[in-house]
């Protein structure tokens, strides 16, 4: 079974997952800014968080004290529709220009990983790391077949099973350098990975979140219902 530090919530549907995620982020931001004068959030890639980003964008937040980072990026042109920075573009534009830390993935995996590592090292620990879950139990750009480097702040990926193959992302050390994690899983295609994770399988999502505080928000379909 997964550790008890994570609080699992089965939500009504994907929209409810998004609403609850946006509220948890809003609360974490208010607490972080009150305590430390800034809120450091790592954004998840993929499609699940899109509704969360739209809700955050529409909300009233102390944007001037937000800093946004990306958990991973696809090595595509900066304007490519499948870039995670494009999927989160509206939200990234809400914060001051110097506070939107996109990954220069157009440089290629190694160069982008090298360029982003000092930014991550300086920012850690984060306040919230937002994560999706892949059908194989991957998260960010950490995939089941990879040997996970526990020391590297960033990782260069060339053979990702989820296209595109060339990616760059935060390493295990960076994704775990956070006060809390917030994992989102929606839809029946995530049920197998979620079930294996809950049964104790050694998946990247399990390695990243083990022992950390935070929430897992999922709909009934992803929970295997
Ligand atoms: C990416 C993401 C990846 C994603 C999961 C879930 O760049 O693709 O970082 O880890 O979070 O694959 O993706 P969906 O939310 O699109 O199902």
Tab-separated table of C-alpha atoms and ligand atoms in Angstrom:
chain	number	residue	atom	x	y	z
A	1	UNK	CA	0.000	0.000	0.000
A	2	UNK	CA	1.094	3.582	-0.509
A	3	UNK	CA	2.285	5.534	2.530
A	4	UNK	CA	-0.170	7.385	4.709
A	5	UNK	CA	1.383	10.834	4.169
A	6	UNK	CA	-0.657	11.284	1.004
A	7	UNK	CA	-4.354	12.052	1.343
A	8	UNK	CA	-6.389	10.337	-1.380
A	9	UNK	CA	-9.653	11.944	-2.472
A	10	UNK	CA	-12.040	10.355	-4.983
A	11	UNK	CA	-13.807	13.274	-6.663
A	12	UNK	CA	-17.118	13.327	-8.479
A	13	UNK	CA	-15.553	13.798	-11.929
A	14	UNK	CA	-12.704	15.525	-13.737
A	15	UNK	CA	-14.230	18.942	-13.193
A	16	UNK	CA	-14.390	18.276	-9.459
A	17	UNK	CA	-10.744	17.154	-9.512
A	18	UNK	CA	-9.854	20.476	-11.145
A	19	UNK	CA	-11.939	22.524	-8.696
A	20	UNK	CA	-10.425	20.809	-5.663
A	21	UNK	CA	-6.901	21.074	-7.081
A	22	UNK	CA	-7.316	24.799	-7.742
A	23	UNK	CA	-8.590	25.321	-4.191
A	24	UNK	CA	-5.704	23.364	-2.646
A	25	UNK	CA	-3.235	25.429	-4.699
A	26	UNK	CA	-4.977	28.666	-3.719
A	27	UNK	CA	-4.680	27.774	-0.045
A	28	UNK	CA	-1.050	26.667	-0.374
A	29	UNK	CA	-0.199	29.919	-2.148
A	30	UNK	CA	-1.787	32.059	0.562
A	31	UNK	CA	0.045	30.140	3.280
A	32	UNK	CA	3.398	30.244	1.478
A	33	UNK	CA	3.200	33.967	0.759
A	34	UNK	CA	2.182	34.700	4.359
A	35	UNK	CA	5.057	32.612	5.676
A	36	UNK	CA	7.824	33.255	3.148
A	37	UNK	CA	6.702	36.064	0.880
A	38	UNK	CA	6.480	33.918	-2.218
A	39	UNK	CA	4.797	30.804	-3.657
A	40	UNK	CA	6.834	28.362	-5.726
A	41	UNK	CA	4.696	26.012	-7.813
A	42	UNK	CA	5.906	23.356	-10.245
A	43	UNK	CA	3.392	22.834	-13.051
A	44	UNK	CA	2.535	19.411	-14.434
A	45	UNK	CA	2.566	18.767	-18.141
A	46	UNK	CA	-0.004	16.919	-20.187
A	47	UNK	CA	-3.726	17.536	-20.497
A	48	UNK	CA	-5.160	16.673	-17.081
A	49	UNK	CA	-4.111	19.964	-15.407
A	50	UNK	CA	-5.514	22.199	-18.185
A	51	UNK	CA	-8.770	22.837	-16.316
A	52	UNK	CA	-6.844	23.547	-13.117
A	53	UNK	CA	-4.784	26.182	-14.931
A	54	UNK	CA	-7.926	27.768	-16.360
A	55	UNK	CA	-9.491	27.977	-12.883
A	56	UNK	CA	-6.328	29.449	-11.364
A	57	UNK	CA	-6.070	31.948	-14.235
A	58	UNK	CA	-9.628	33.118	-13.588
A	59	UNK	CA	-9.127	33.396	-9.847
A	60	UNK	CA	-7.943	36.245	-7.631
A	61	UNK	CA	-4.368	35.525	-6.547
A	62	UNK	CA	-1.362	37.474	-5.299
A	63	UNK	CA	0.334	36.862	-8.658
A	64	UNK	CA	3.219	39.196	-7.935
A	65	UNK	CA	4.455	36.698	-5.343
A	66	UNK	CA	4.012	33.562	-7.458
A	67	UNK	CA	6.936	31.769	-9.124
A	68	UNK	CA	6.106	29.090	-11.700
A	69	UNK	CA	8.341	26.228	-12.833
A	70	UNK	CA	7.728	23.257	-15.129
A	71	UNK	CA	8.074	19.647	-14.014
A	72	UNK	CA	9.083	18.658	-17.525
A	73	UNK	CA	9.026	19.784	-21.135
A	74	UNK	CA	8.885	18.202	-24.534
A	75	UNK	CA	11.824	19.016	-26.834
A	76	UNK	CA	9.724	20.853	-29.409
A	77	UNK	CA	9.773	24.408	-30.773
A	78	UNK	CA	8.733	26.992	-28.151
A	79	UNK	CA	5.442	27.701	-29.936
A	80	UNK	CA	4.563	24.053	-30.623
A	81	UNK	CA	1.014	23.252	-29.475
A	82	UNK	CA	2.264	20.168	-27.604
A	83	UNK	CA	4.786	22.065	-25.471
A	84	UNK	CA	3.856	22.016	-21.794
A	85	UNK	CA	4.725	25.725	-21.672
A	86	UNK	CA	2.102	26.318	-24.381
A	87	UNK	CA	-0.483	24.165	-22.567
A	88	UNK	CA	0.122	26.372	-19.477
A	89	UNK	CA	0.759	29.623	-21.409
A	90	UNK	CA	-2.114	31.662	-19.995
A	91	UNK	CA	-1.181	30.851	-16.423
A	92	UNK	CA	2.516	31.494	-17.070
A	93	UNK	CA	1.580	34.922	-18.400
A	94	UNK	CA	-0.193	35.785	-15.147
A	95	UNK	CA	3.032	36.018	-13.126
A	96	UNK	CA	5.822	38.592	-13.566
A	97	UNK	CA	8.035	37.754	-16.562
A	98	UNK	CA	11.023	36.813	-14.390
A	99	UNK	CA	8.859	34.448	-12.350
A	100	UNK	CA	7.740	32.195	-15.201
A	101	UNK	CA	10.597	29.710	-15.447
A	102	UNK	CA	9.979	27.745	-18.626
A	103	UNK	CA	12.436	25.031	-19.687
A	104	UNK	CA	14.449	25.878	-22.861
A	105	UNK	CA	13.692	22.401	-24.238
A	106	UNK	CA	14.190	23.599	-27.803
A	107	UNK	CA	17.918	23.389	-27.007
A	108	UNK	CA	17.644	19.611	-26.802
A	109	UNK	CA	17.589	17.319	-23.753
A	110	UNK	CA	21.152	17.709	-22.455
A	111	UNK	CA	21.550	21.451	-23.055
A	112	UNK	CA	18.115	22.210	-21.595
A	113	UNK	CA	18.740	20.002	-18.565
A	114	UNK	CA	22.075	21.753	-17.995
A	115	UNK	CA	20.509	25.202	-18.352
A	116	UNK	CA	17.553	24.473	-16.053
A	117	UNK	CA	19.426	22.674	-13.258
A	118	UNK	CA	20.767	25.821	-11.519
A	119	UNK	CA	17.333	27.448	-11.674
A	120	UNK	CA	15.796	24.428	-9.960
A	121	UNK	CA	18.629	24.127	-7.424
A	122	UNK	CA	18.172	27.778	-6.451
A	123	UNK	CA	14.366	27.532	-6.200
A	124	UNK	CA	14.147	24.290	-4.179
A	125	UNK	CA	12.339	23.539	-1.961
A	126	UNK	CA	9.125	24.227	-3.797
A	127	UNK	CA	5.808	24.758	-2.060
A	128	UNK	CA	3.732	22.541	-4.336
A	129	UNK	CA	4.763	20.129	-7.084
A	130	UNK	CA	1.802	19.331	-9.314
A	131	UNK	CA	2.013	15.920	-11.001
A	132	UNK	CA	0.083	13.889	-13.532
A	133	UNK	CA	0.254	10.104	-13.854
A	134	UNK	CA	0.839	8.250	-17.080
A	135	UNK	CA	-0.847	4.973	-18.014
A	136	UNK	CA	2.423	3.188	-17.212
A	137	UNK	CA	2.907	4.949	-13.885
A	138	UNK	CA	5.316	7.591	-15.175
A	139	UNK	CA	5.191	11.124	-13.884
A	140	UNK	CA	6.770	14.246	-15.351
A	141	UNK	CA	9.384	12.698	-17.652
A	142	UNK	CA	10.408	9.907	-15.289
A	143	UNK	CA	9.436	6.627	-16.938
A	144	UNK	CA	9.403	3.060	-15.538
A	145	UNK	CA	12.381	1.791	-17.553
A	146	UNK	CA	14.690	4.679	-16.595
A	147	UNK	CA	17.400	4.367	-13.962
A	148	UNK	CA	16.429	7.236	-11.661
A	149	UNK	CA	19.412	9.419	-10.735
A	150	UNK	CA	18.722	10.453	-7.140
A	151	UNK	CA	21.191	13.357	-7.207
A	152	UNK	CA	20.492	15.168	-10.471
A	153	UNK	CA	18.232	18.224	-10.352
A	154	UNK	CA	17.208	17.726	-13.997
A	155	UNK	CA	17.145	14.797	-16.412
A	156	UNK	CA	17.611	14.558	-20.181
A	157	UNK	CA	15.386	11.933	-21.820
A	158	UNK	CA	15.810	10.602	-25.359
A	159	UNK	CA	13.635	7.547	-25.558
A	160	UNK	CA	10.469	8.478	-23.745
A	161	UNK	CA	7.717	5.925	-24.437
A	162	UNK	CA	5.247	8.825	-24.456
A	163	UNK	CA	5.880	11.025	-27.505
A	164	UNK	CA	7.851	13.028	-28.122
A	165	UNK	CA	10.801	10.814	-27.232
A	166	UNK	CA	13.092	13.767	-26.520
A	167	UNK	CA	12.229	15.465	-23.259
A	168	UNK	CA	13.773	17.234	-20.295
A	169	UNK	CA	12.454	17.246	-16.773
A	170	UNK	CA	13.028	17.660	-13.099
A	171	UNK	CA	14.842	14.722	-11.561
A	172	UNK	CA	13.685	12.706	-8.579
A	173	UNK	CA	15.631	14.999	-6.227
A	174	UNK	CA	13.895	18.124	-7.525
A	175	UNK	CA	10.387	16.688	-7.704
A	176	UNK	CA	10.764	15.549	-4.088
A	177	UNK	CA	12.169	18.880	-2.906
A	178	UNK	CA	8.750	20.218	-2.018
A	179	UNK	CA	6.526	20.915	0.970
A	180	UNK	CA	3.755	19.005	-0.702
A	181	UNK	CA	2.798	17.157	-3.845
A	182	UNK	CA	-0.531	17.312	-5.634
A	183	UNK	CA	-1.205	14.381	-7.971
A	184	UNK	CA	-4.061	14.382	-10.487
A	185	UNK	CA	-5.447	11.277	-12.192
A	186	UNK	CA	-8.617	11.322	-14.288
A	187	UNK	CA	-10.166	8.707	-16.548
A	188	UNK	CA	-10.224	4.916	-16.876
A	189	UNK	CA	-6.885	4.735	-18.684
A	190	UNK	CA	-5.152	5.702	-15.435
A	191	UNK	CA	-6.857	3.006	-13.327
A	192	UNK	CA	-4.209	0.328	-13.934
A	193	UNK	CA	-1.315	2.596	-12.954
A	194	UNK	CA	-3.193	3.934	-9.913
A	195	UNK	CA	-4.080	0.404	-8.820
A	196	UNK	CA	-0.478	-0.780	-9.175
A	197	UNK	CA	0.754	2.302	-7.324
A	198	UNK	CA	-1.686	1.690	-4.434
A	199	UNK	CA	-0.630	-1.969	-4.331
A	200	UNK	CA	2.987	-0.913	-3.786
A	201	UNK	CA	4.508	-1.227	-7.271
A	202	UNK	CA	7.854	0.519	-7.701
A	203	UNK	CA	6.640	3.097	-10.231
A	204	UNK	CA	8.070	6.574	-10.848
A	205	UNK	CA	4.915	8.164	-9.360
A	206	UNK	CA	5.503	6.065	-6.236
A	207	UNK	CA	9.210	6.945	-6.040
A	208	UNK	CA	8.509	10.660	-6.446
A	209	UNK	CA	5.750	10.843	-3.817
A	210	UNK	CA	6.935	8.273	-1.224
A	211	UNK	CA	6.726	9.751	2.258
A	212	UNK	CA	5.791	13.231	1.057
A	213	UNK	CA	2.806	15.194	2.293
A	214	UNK	CA	0.082	16.114	-0.146
A	215	UNK	CA	-2.985	14.941	-1.977
A	216	UNK	CA	-3.959	12.568	-4.743
A	217	UNK	CA	-7.129	13.754	-6.498
A	218	UNK	CA	-8.773	11.275	-8.823
A	219	UNK	CA	-12.161	10.519	-10.296
A	220	UNK	CA	-13.925	7.196	-9.790
A	221	UNK	CA	-12.757	5.916	-13.176
A	222	UNK	CA	-9.086	6.452	-12.349
A	223	UNK	CA	-9.715	4.882	-8.943
A	224	UNK	CA	-10.889	1.750	-10.713
A	225	UNK	CA	-14.569	2.323	-9.952
B	1	LIG	C1	3.996	15.174	-20.141
B	1	LIG	C2	3.686	15.091	-18.682
B	1	LIG	C3	3.344	13.699	-18.284
B	1	LIG	C4	1.885	13.733	-17.938
B	1	LIG	C5	1.298	12.346	-17.868
B	1	LIG	C6	-0.233	12.440	-17.829
B	1	LIG	O1	4.837	15.984	-20.537
B	1	LIG	O2	3.351	14.432	-20.889
B	1	LIG	O3	4.613	15.660	-17.901
B	1	LIG	O4	4.075	13.196	-17.196
B	1	LIG	O5	1.694	14.382	-16.678
B	1	LIG	O6	1.689	11.636	-19.018
B	1	LIG	O7	-0.627	13.099	-19.007
B	1	LIG	P1	-2.162	13.493	-19.238
B	1	LIG	O8	-2.525	14.453	-18.139
B	1	LIG	O9	-2.191	14.158	-20.595
B	1	LIG	O10	-2.965	12.222	-19.162
